[in-house]
Tab-separated table of N, CA and C in Angstrom:
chain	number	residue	atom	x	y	z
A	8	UNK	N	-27.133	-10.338	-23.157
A	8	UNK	CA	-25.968	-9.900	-22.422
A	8	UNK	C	-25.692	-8.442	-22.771
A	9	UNK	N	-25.816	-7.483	-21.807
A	9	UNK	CA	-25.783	-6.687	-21.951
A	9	UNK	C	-23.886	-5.784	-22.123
A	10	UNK	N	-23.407	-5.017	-22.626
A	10	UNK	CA	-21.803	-4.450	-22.727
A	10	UNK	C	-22.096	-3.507	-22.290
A	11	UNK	N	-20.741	-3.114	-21.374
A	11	UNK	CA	-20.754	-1.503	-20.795
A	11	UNK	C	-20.527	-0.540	-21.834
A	12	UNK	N	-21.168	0.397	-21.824
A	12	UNK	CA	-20.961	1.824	-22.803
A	12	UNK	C	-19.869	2.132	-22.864
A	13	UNK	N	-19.044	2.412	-23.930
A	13	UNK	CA	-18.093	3.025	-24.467
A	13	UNK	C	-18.138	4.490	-24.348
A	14	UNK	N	-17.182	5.236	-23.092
A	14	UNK	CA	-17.628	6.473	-22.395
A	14	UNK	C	-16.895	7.458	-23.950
A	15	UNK	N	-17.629	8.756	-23.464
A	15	UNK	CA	-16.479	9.354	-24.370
A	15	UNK	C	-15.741	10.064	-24.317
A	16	UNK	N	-14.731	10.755	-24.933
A	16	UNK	CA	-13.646	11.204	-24.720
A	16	UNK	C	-14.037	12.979	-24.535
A	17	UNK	N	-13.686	13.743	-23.363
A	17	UNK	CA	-13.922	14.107	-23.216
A	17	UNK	C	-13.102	15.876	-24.161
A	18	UNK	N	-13.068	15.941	-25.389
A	18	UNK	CA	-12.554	16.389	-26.112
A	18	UNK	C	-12.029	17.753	-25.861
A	19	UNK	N	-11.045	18.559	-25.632
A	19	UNK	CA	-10.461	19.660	-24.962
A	19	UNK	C	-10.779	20.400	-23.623
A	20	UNK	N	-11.119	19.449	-22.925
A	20	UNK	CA	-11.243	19.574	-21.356
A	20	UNK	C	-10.209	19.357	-20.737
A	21	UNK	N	-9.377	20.055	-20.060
A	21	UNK	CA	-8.197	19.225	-19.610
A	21	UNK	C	-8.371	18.339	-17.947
A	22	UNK	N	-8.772	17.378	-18.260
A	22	UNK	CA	-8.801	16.382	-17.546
A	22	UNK	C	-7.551	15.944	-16.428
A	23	UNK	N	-7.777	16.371	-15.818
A	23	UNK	CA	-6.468	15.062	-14.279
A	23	UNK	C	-7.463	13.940	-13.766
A	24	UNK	N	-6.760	13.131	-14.120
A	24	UNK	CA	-7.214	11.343	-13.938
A	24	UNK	C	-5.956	10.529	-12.576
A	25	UNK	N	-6.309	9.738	-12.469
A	25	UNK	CA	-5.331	9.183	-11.115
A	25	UNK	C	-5.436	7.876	-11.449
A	26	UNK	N	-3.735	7.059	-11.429
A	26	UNK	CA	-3.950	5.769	-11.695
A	26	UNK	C	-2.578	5.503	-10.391
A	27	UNK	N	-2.601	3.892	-9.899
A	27	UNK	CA	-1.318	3.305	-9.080
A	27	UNK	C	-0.060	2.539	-10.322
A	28	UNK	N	0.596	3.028	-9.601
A	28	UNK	CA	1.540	2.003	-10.958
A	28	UNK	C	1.912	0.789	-9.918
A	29	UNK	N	2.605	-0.208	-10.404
A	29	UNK	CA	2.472	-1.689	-10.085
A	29	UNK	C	3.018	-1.263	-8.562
A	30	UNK	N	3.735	-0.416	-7.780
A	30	UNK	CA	4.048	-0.187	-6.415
A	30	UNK	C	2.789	0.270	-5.345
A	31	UNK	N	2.535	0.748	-6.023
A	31	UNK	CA	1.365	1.045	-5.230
A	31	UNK	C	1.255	3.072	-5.440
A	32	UNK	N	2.307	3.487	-5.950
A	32	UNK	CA	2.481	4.900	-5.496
A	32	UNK	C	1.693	5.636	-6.957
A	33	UNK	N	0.994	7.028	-6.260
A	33	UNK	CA	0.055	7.124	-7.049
A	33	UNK	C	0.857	7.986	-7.674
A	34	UNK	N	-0.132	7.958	-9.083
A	34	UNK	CA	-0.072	9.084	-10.418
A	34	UNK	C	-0.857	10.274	-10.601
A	35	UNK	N	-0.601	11.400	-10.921
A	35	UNK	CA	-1.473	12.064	-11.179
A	35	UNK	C	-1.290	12.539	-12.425
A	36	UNK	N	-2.299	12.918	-13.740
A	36	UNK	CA	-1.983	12.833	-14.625
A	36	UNK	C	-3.063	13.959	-15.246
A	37	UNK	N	-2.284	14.637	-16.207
A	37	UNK	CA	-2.962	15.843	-16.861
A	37	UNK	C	-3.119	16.003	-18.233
A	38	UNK	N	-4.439	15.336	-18.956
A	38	UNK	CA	-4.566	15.240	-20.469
A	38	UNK	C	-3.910	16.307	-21.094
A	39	UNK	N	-3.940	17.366	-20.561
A	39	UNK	CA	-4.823	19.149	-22.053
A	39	UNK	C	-5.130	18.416	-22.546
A	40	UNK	N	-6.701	17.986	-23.023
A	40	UNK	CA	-7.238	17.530	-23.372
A	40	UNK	C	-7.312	17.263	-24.971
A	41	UNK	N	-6.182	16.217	-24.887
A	41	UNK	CA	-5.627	15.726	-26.253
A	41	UNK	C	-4.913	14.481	-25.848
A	42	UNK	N	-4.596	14.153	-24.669
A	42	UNK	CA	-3.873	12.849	-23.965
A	42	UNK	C	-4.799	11.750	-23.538
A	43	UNK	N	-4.205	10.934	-23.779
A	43	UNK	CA	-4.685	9.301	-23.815
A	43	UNK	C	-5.461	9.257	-22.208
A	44	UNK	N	-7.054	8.995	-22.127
A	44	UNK	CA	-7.392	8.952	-20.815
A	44	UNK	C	-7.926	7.648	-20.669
A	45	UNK	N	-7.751	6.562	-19.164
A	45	UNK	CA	-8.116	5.359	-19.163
A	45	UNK	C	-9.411	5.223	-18.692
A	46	UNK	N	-9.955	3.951	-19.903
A	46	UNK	CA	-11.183	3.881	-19.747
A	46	UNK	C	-12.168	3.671	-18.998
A	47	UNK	N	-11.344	2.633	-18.184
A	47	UNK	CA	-11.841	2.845	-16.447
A	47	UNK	C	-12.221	3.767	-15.683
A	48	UNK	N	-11.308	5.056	-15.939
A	48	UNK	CA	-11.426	6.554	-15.302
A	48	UNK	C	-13.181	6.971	-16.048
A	49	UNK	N	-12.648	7.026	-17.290
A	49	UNK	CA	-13.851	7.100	-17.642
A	49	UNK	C	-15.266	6.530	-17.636
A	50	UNK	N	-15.253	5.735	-17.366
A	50	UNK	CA	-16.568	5.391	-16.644
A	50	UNK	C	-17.093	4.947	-15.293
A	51	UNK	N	-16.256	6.160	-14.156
A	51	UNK	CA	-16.607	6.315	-12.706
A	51	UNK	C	-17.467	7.516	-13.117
A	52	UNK	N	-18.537	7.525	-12.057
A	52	UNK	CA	-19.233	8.184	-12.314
A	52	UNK	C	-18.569	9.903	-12.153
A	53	UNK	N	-19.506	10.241	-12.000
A	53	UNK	CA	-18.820	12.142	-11.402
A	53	UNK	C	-18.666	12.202	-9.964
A	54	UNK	N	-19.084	11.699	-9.171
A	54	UNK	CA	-19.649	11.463	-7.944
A	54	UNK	C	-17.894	10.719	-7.400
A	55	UNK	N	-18.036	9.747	-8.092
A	55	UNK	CA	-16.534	8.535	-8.083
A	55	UNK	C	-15.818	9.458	-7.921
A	56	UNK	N	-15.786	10.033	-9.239
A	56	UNK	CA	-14.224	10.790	-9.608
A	56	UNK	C	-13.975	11.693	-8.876
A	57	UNK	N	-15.104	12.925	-7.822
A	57	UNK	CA	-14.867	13.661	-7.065
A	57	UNK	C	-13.996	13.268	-6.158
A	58	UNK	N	-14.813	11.782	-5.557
A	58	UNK	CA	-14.070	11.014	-4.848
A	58	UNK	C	-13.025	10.746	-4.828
A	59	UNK	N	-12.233	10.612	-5.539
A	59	UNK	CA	-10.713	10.250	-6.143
A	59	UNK	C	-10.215	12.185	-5.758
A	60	UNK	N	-10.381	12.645	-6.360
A	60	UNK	CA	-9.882	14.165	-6.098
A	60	UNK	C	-10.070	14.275	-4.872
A	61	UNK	N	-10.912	14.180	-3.733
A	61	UNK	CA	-10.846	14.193	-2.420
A	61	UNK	C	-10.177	14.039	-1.794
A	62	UNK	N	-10.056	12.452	-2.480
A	62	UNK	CA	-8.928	11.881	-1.342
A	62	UNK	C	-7.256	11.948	-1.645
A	63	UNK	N	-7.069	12.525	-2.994
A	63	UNK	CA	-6.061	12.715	-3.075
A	63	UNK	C	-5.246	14.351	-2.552
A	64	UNK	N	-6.433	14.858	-2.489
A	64	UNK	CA	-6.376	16.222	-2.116
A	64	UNK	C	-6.122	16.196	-0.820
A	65	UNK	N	-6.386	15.253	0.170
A	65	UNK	CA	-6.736	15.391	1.650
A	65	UNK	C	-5.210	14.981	2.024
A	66	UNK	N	-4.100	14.202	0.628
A	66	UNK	CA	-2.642	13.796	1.441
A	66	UNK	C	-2.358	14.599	2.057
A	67	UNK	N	-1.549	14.857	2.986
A	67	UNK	CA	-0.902	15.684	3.856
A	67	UNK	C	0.781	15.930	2.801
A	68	UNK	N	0.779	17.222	2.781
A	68	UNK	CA	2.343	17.246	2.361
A	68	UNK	C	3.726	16.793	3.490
A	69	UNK	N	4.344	16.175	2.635
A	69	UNK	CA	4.850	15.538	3.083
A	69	UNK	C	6.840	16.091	2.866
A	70	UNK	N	6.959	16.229	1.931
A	70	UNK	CA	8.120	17.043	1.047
A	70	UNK	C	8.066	18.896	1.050
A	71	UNK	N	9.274	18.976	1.041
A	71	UNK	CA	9.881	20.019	0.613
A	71	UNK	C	9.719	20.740	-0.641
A	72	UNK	N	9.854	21.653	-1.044
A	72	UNK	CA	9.657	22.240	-2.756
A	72	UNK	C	11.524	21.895	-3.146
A	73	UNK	N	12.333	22.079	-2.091
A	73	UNK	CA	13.643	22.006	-2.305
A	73	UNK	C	14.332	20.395	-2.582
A	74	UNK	N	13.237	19.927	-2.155
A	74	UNK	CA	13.351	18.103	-2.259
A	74	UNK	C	13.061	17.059	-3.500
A	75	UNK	N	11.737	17.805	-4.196
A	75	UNK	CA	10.850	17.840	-5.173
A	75	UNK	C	11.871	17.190	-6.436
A	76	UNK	N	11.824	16.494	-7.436
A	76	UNK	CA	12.302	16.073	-8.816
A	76	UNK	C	11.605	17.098	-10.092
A	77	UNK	N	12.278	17.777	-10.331
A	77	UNK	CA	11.398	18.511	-11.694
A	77	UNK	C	12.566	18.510	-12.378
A	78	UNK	N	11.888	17.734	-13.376
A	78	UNK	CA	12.648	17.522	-14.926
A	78	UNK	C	13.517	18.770	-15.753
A	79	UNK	N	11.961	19.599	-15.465
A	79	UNK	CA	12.302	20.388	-16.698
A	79	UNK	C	11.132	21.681	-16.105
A	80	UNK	N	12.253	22.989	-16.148
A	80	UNK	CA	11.626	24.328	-16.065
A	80	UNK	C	10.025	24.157	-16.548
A	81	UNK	N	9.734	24.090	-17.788
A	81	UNK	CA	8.517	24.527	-19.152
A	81	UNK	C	7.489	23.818	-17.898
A	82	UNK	N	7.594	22.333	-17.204
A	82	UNK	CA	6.561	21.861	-16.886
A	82	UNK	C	6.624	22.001	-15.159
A	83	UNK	N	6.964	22.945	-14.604
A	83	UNK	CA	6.761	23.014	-13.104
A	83	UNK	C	5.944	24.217	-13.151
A	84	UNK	N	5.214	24.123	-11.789
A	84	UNK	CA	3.731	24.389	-11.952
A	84	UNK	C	3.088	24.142	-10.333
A	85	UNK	N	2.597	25.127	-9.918
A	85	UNK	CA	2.166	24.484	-8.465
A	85	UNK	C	1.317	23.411	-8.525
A	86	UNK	N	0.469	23.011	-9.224
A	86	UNK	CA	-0.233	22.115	-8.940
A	86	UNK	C	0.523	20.957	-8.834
A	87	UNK	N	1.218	20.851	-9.942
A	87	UNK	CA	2.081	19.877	-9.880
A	87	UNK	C	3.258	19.497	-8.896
A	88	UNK	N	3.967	20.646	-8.801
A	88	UNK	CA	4.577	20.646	-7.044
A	88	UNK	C	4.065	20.161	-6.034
A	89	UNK	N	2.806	20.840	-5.858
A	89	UNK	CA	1.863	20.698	-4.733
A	89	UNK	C	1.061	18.935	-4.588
A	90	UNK	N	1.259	18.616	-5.825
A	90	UNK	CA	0.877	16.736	-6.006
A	90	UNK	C	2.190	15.682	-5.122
A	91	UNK	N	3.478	16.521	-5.964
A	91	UNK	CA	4.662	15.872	-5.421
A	91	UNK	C	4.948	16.507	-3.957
A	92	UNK	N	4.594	17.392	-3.889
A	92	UNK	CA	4.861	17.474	-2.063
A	92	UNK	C	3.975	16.004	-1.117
A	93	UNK	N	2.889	15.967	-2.337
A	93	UNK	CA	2.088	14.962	-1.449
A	93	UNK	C	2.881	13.463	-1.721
A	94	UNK	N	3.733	13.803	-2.146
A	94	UNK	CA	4.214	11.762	-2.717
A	94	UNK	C	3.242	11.033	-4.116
A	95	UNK	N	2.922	11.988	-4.376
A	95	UNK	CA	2.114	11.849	-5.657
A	95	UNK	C	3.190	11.874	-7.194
A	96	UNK	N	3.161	11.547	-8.088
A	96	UNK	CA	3.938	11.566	-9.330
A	96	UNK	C	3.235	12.478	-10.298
A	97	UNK	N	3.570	13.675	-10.749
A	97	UNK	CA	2.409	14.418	-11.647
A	97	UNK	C	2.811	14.158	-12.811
A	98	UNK	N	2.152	14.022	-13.706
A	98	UNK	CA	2.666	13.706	-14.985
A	98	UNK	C	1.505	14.814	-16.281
A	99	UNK	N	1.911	15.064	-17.213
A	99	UNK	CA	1.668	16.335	-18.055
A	99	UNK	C	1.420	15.786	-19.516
A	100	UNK	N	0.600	15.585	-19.855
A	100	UNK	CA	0.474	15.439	-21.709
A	100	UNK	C	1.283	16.063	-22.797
A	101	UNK	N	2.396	15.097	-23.128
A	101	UNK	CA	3.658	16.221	-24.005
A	101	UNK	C	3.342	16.823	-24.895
A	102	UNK	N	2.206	15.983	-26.045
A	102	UNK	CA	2.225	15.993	-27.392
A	102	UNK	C	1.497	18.048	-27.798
A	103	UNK	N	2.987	18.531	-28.566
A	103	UNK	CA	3.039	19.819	-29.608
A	103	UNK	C	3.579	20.792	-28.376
A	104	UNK	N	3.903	20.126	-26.961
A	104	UNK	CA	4.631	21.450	-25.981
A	104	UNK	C	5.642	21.221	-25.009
A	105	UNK	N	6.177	19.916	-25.460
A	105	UNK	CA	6.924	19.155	-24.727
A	105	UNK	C	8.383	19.387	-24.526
A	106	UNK	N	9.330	19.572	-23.250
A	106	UNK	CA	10.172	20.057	-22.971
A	106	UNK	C	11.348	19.788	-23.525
A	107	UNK	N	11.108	18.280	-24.499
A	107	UNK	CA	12.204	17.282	-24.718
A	107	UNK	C	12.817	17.565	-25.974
A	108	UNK	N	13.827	17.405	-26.762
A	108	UNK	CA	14.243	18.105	-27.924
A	108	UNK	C	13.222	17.830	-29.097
A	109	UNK	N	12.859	16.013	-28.838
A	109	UNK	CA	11.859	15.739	-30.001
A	109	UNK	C	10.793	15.741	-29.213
A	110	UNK	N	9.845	16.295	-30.085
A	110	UNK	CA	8.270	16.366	-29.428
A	110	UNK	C	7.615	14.328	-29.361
A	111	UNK	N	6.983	13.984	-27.922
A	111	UNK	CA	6.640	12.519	-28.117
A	111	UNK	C	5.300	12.582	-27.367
A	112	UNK	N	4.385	11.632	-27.974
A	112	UNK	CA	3.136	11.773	-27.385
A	112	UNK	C	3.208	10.633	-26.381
A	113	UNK	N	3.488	10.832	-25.167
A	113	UNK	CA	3.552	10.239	-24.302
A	113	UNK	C	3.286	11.538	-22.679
A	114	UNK	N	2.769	10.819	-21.584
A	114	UNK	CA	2.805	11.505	-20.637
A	114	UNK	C	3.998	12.007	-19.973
A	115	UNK	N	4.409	13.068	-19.787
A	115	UNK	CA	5.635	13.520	-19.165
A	115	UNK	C	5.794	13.812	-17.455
A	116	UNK	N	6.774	13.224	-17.103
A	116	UNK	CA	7.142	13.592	-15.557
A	116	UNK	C	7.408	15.185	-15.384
A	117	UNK	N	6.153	16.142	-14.331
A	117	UNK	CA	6.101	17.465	-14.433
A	117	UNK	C	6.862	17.451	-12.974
A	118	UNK	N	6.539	16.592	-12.144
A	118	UNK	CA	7.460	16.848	-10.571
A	118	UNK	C	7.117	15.248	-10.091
A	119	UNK	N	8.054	15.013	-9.281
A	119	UNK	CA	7.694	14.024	-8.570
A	119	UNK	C	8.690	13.782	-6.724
A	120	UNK	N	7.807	12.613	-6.192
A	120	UNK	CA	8.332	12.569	-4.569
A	120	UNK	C	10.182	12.702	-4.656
A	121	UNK	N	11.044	12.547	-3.732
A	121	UNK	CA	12.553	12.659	-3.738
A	121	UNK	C	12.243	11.029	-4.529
A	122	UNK	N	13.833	10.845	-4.991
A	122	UNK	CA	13.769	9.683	-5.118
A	122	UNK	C	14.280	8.648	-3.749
A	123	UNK	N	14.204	9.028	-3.025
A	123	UNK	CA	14.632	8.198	-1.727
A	123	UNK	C	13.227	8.280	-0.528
A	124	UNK	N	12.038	8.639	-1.603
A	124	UNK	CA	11.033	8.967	-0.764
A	124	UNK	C	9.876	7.117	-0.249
A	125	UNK	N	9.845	7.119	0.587
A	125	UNK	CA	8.838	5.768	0.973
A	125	UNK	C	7.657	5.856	0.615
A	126	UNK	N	7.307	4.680	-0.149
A	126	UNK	CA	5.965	4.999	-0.709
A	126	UNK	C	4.885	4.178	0.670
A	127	UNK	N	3.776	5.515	1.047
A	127	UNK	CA	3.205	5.348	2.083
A	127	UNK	C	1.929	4.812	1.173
A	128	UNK	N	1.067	3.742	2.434
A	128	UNK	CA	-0.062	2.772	1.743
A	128	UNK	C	-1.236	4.300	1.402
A	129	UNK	N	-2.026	4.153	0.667
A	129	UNK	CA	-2.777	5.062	0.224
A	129	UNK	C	-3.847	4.861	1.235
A	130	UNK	N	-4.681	6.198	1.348
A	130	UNK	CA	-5.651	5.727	2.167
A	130	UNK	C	-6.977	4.725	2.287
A	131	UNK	N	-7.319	4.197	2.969
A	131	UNK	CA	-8.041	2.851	3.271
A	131	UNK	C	-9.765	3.057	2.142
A	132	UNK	N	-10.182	4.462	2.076
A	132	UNK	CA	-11.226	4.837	0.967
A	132	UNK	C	-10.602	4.995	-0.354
A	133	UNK	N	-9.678	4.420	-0.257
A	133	UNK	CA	-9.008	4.336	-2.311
A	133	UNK	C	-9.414	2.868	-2.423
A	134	UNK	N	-10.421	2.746	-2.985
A	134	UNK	CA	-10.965	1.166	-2.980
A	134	UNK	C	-10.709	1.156	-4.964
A	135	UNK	N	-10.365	2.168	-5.321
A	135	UNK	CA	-10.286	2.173	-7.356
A	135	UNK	C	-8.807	1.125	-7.581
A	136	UNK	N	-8.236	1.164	-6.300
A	136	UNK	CA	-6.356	0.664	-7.013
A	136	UNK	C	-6.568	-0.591	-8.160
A	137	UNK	N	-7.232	-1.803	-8.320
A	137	UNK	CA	-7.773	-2.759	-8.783
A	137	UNK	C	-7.688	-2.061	-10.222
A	138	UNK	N	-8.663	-1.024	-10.070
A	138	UNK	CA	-9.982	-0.846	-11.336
A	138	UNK	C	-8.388	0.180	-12.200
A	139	UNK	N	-7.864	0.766	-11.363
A	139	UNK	CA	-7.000	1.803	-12.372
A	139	UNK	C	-5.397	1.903	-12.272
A	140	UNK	N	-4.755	0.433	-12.070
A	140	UNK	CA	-3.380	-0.088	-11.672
A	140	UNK	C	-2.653	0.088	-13.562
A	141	UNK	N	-1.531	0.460	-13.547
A	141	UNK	CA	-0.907	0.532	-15.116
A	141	UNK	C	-0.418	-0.285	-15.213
A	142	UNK	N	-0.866	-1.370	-15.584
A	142	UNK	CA	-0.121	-2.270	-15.913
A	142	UNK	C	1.495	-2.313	-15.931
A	143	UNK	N	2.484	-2.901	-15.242
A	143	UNK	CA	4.074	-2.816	-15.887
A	143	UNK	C	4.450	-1.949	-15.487
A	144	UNK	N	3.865	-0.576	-15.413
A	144	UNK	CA	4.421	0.630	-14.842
A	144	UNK	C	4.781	0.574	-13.533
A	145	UNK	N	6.274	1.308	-13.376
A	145	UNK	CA	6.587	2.169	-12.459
A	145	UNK	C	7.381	2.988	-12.153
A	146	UNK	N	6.430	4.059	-11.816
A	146	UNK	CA	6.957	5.597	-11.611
A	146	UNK	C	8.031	5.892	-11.709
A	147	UNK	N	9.101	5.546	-10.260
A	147	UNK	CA	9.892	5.574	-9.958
A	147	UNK	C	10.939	5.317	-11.090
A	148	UNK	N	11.354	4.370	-11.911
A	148	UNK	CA	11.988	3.886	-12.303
A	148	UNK	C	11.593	4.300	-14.498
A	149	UNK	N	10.588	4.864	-14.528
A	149	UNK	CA	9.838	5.129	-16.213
A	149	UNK	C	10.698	5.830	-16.717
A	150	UNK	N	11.509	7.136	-16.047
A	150	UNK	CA	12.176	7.768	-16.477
A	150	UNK	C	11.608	9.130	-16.529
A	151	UNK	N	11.030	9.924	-17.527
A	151	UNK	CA	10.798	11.234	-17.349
A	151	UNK	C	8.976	10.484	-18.249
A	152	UNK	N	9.138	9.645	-18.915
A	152	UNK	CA	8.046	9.814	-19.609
A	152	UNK	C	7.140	8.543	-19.611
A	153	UNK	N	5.652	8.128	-19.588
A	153	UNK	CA	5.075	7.152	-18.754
A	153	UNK	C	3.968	6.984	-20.158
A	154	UNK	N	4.181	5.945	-21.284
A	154	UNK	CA	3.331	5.314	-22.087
A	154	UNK	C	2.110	4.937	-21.405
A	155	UNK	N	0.735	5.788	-21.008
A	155	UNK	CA	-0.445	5.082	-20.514
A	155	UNK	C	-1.167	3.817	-21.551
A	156	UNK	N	-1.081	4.265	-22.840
A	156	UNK	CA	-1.695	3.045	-23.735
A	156	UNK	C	-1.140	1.743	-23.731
A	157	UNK	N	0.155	1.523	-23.466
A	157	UNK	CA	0.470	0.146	-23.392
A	157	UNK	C	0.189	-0.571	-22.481
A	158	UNK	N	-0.331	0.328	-20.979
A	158	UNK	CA	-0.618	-0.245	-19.855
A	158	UNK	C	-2.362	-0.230	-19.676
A	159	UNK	N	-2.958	0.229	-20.440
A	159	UNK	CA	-4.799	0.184	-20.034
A	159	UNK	C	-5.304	0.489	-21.427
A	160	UNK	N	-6.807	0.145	-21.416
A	160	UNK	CA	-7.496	0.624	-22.060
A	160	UNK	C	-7.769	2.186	-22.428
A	161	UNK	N	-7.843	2.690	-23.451
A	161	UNK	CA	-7.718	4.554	-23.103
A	161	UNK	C	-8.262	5.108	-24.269
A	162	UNK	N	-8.589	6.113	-24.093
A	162	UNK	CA	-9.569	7.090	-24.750
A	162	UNK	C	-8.728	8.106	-25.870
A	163	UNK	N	-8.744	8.316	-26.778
A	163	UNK	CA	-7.930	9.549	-27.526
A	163	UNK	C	-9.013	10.449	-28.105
A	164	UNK	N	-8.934	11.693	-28.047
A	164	UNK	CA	-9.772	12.490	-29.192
A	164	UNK	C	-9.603	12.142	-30.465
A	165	UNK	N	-10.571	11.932	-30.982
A	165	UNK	CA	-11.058	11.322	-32.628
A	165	UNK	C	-11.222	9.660	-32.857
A	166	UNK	N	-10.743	9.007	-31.506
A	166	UNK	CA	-10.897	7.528	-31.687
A	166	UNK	C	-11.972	7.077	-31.516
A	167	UNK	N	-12.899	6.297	-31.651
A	167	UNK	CA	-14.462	5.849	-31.552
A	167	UNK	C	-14.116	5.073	-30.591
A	168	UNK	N	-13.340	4.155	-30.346
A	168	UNK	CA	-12.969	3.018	-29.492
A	168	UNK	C	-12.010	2.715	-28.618
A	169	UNK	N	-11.920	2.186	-27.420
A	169	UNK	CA	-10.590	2.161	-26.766
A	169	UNK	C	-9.209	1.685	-27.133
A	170	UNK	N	-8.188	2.408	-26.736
A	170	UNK	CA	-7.183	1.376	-27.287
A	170	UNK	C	-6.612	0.252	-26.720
A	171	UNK	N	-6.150	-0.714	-27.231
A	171	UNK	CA	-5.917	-1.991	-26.078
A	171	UNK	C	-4.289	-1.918	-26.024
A	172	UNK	N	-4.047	-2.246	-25.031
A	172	UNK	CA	-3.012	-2.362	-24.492
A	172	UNK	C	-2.166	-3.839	-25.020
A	173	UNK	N	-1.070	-3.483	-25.220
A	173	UNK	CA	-0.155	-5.207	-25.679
A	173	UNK	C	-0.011	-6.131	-24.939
């Protein structure tokens, strides 16, 4: 019986990965490559993962910049705007630059859709929702900051192994 490879962590690359939280509405998410990445993500191929950037790239904006949720000055950022114009949730790796009084290693909300925004079905070539759903999570409702390890398997720099989720 053969086990799938234990991918590896892709160590100060800053990585954007894409997961659904239990609604269906997507995440977009930005290691600096020191943030918890899921292991699933990690082992789509390159080819996959383009794929995923494609199609998230191809949303149509949908929002306003004047409509937009941003937390906090330190983490707005066009890209991140430009995710939440799409109805996308961007989220930012806090740990040593984080906007919040105490520094927390958790993913941070950098912009996201209005909160009165409808979450539209993703398009019909997002066949990953299965493979990269957060467990428990959702967006909408997390607050400013989104624990990926309690919800998936995930990658840290210096860990040999995934972490499991509770």
């Amino acid at each position: 019986m053969s086990h799938p490879t234990v991918p590896v962590y892709p160590y100060a690359d800053d990585v954007t990965w894409y997961a659904f939280d239990v609604d269906g509405a997507i995440g977009a998410f930005t290691s600096n490559g020191y943030g918890p990445i899921p292991v699933p993500w990690l082992r789509l191929s390159e080819a996959q993962k383009d794929a995923v950037h494609e199609i998230v790239s191809r949303l149509p904006l949908r929002f306003r910049e004047d409509e937009l949720v941003i937390p906090s000055a330190q983490n707005s950022g066009r890209d991140w705007e430009d995710f939440a114009r799409q109805g996308v949730f961007a989220f930012d790796w806090t740990f040593g630059h984080s906007a919040t009084v105490q520094p927390v290693e958790l993913y941070e909300l950098a912009a996201s859709p209005p909160p009165w925004a409808k979450l539209e079905s993703p398009p019909e070539r997002c066949r990953w929702r299965e493979l990269l759903t957060l467990k428990g999570v959702r967006f909408s409702a997390e607050g400013r900051h989104v624990d990926v390890e309690a919800a998936v398997d995930c990658l840290l720099p210096g860990r040999g192994s995934p972490s499991s989720p509770t």
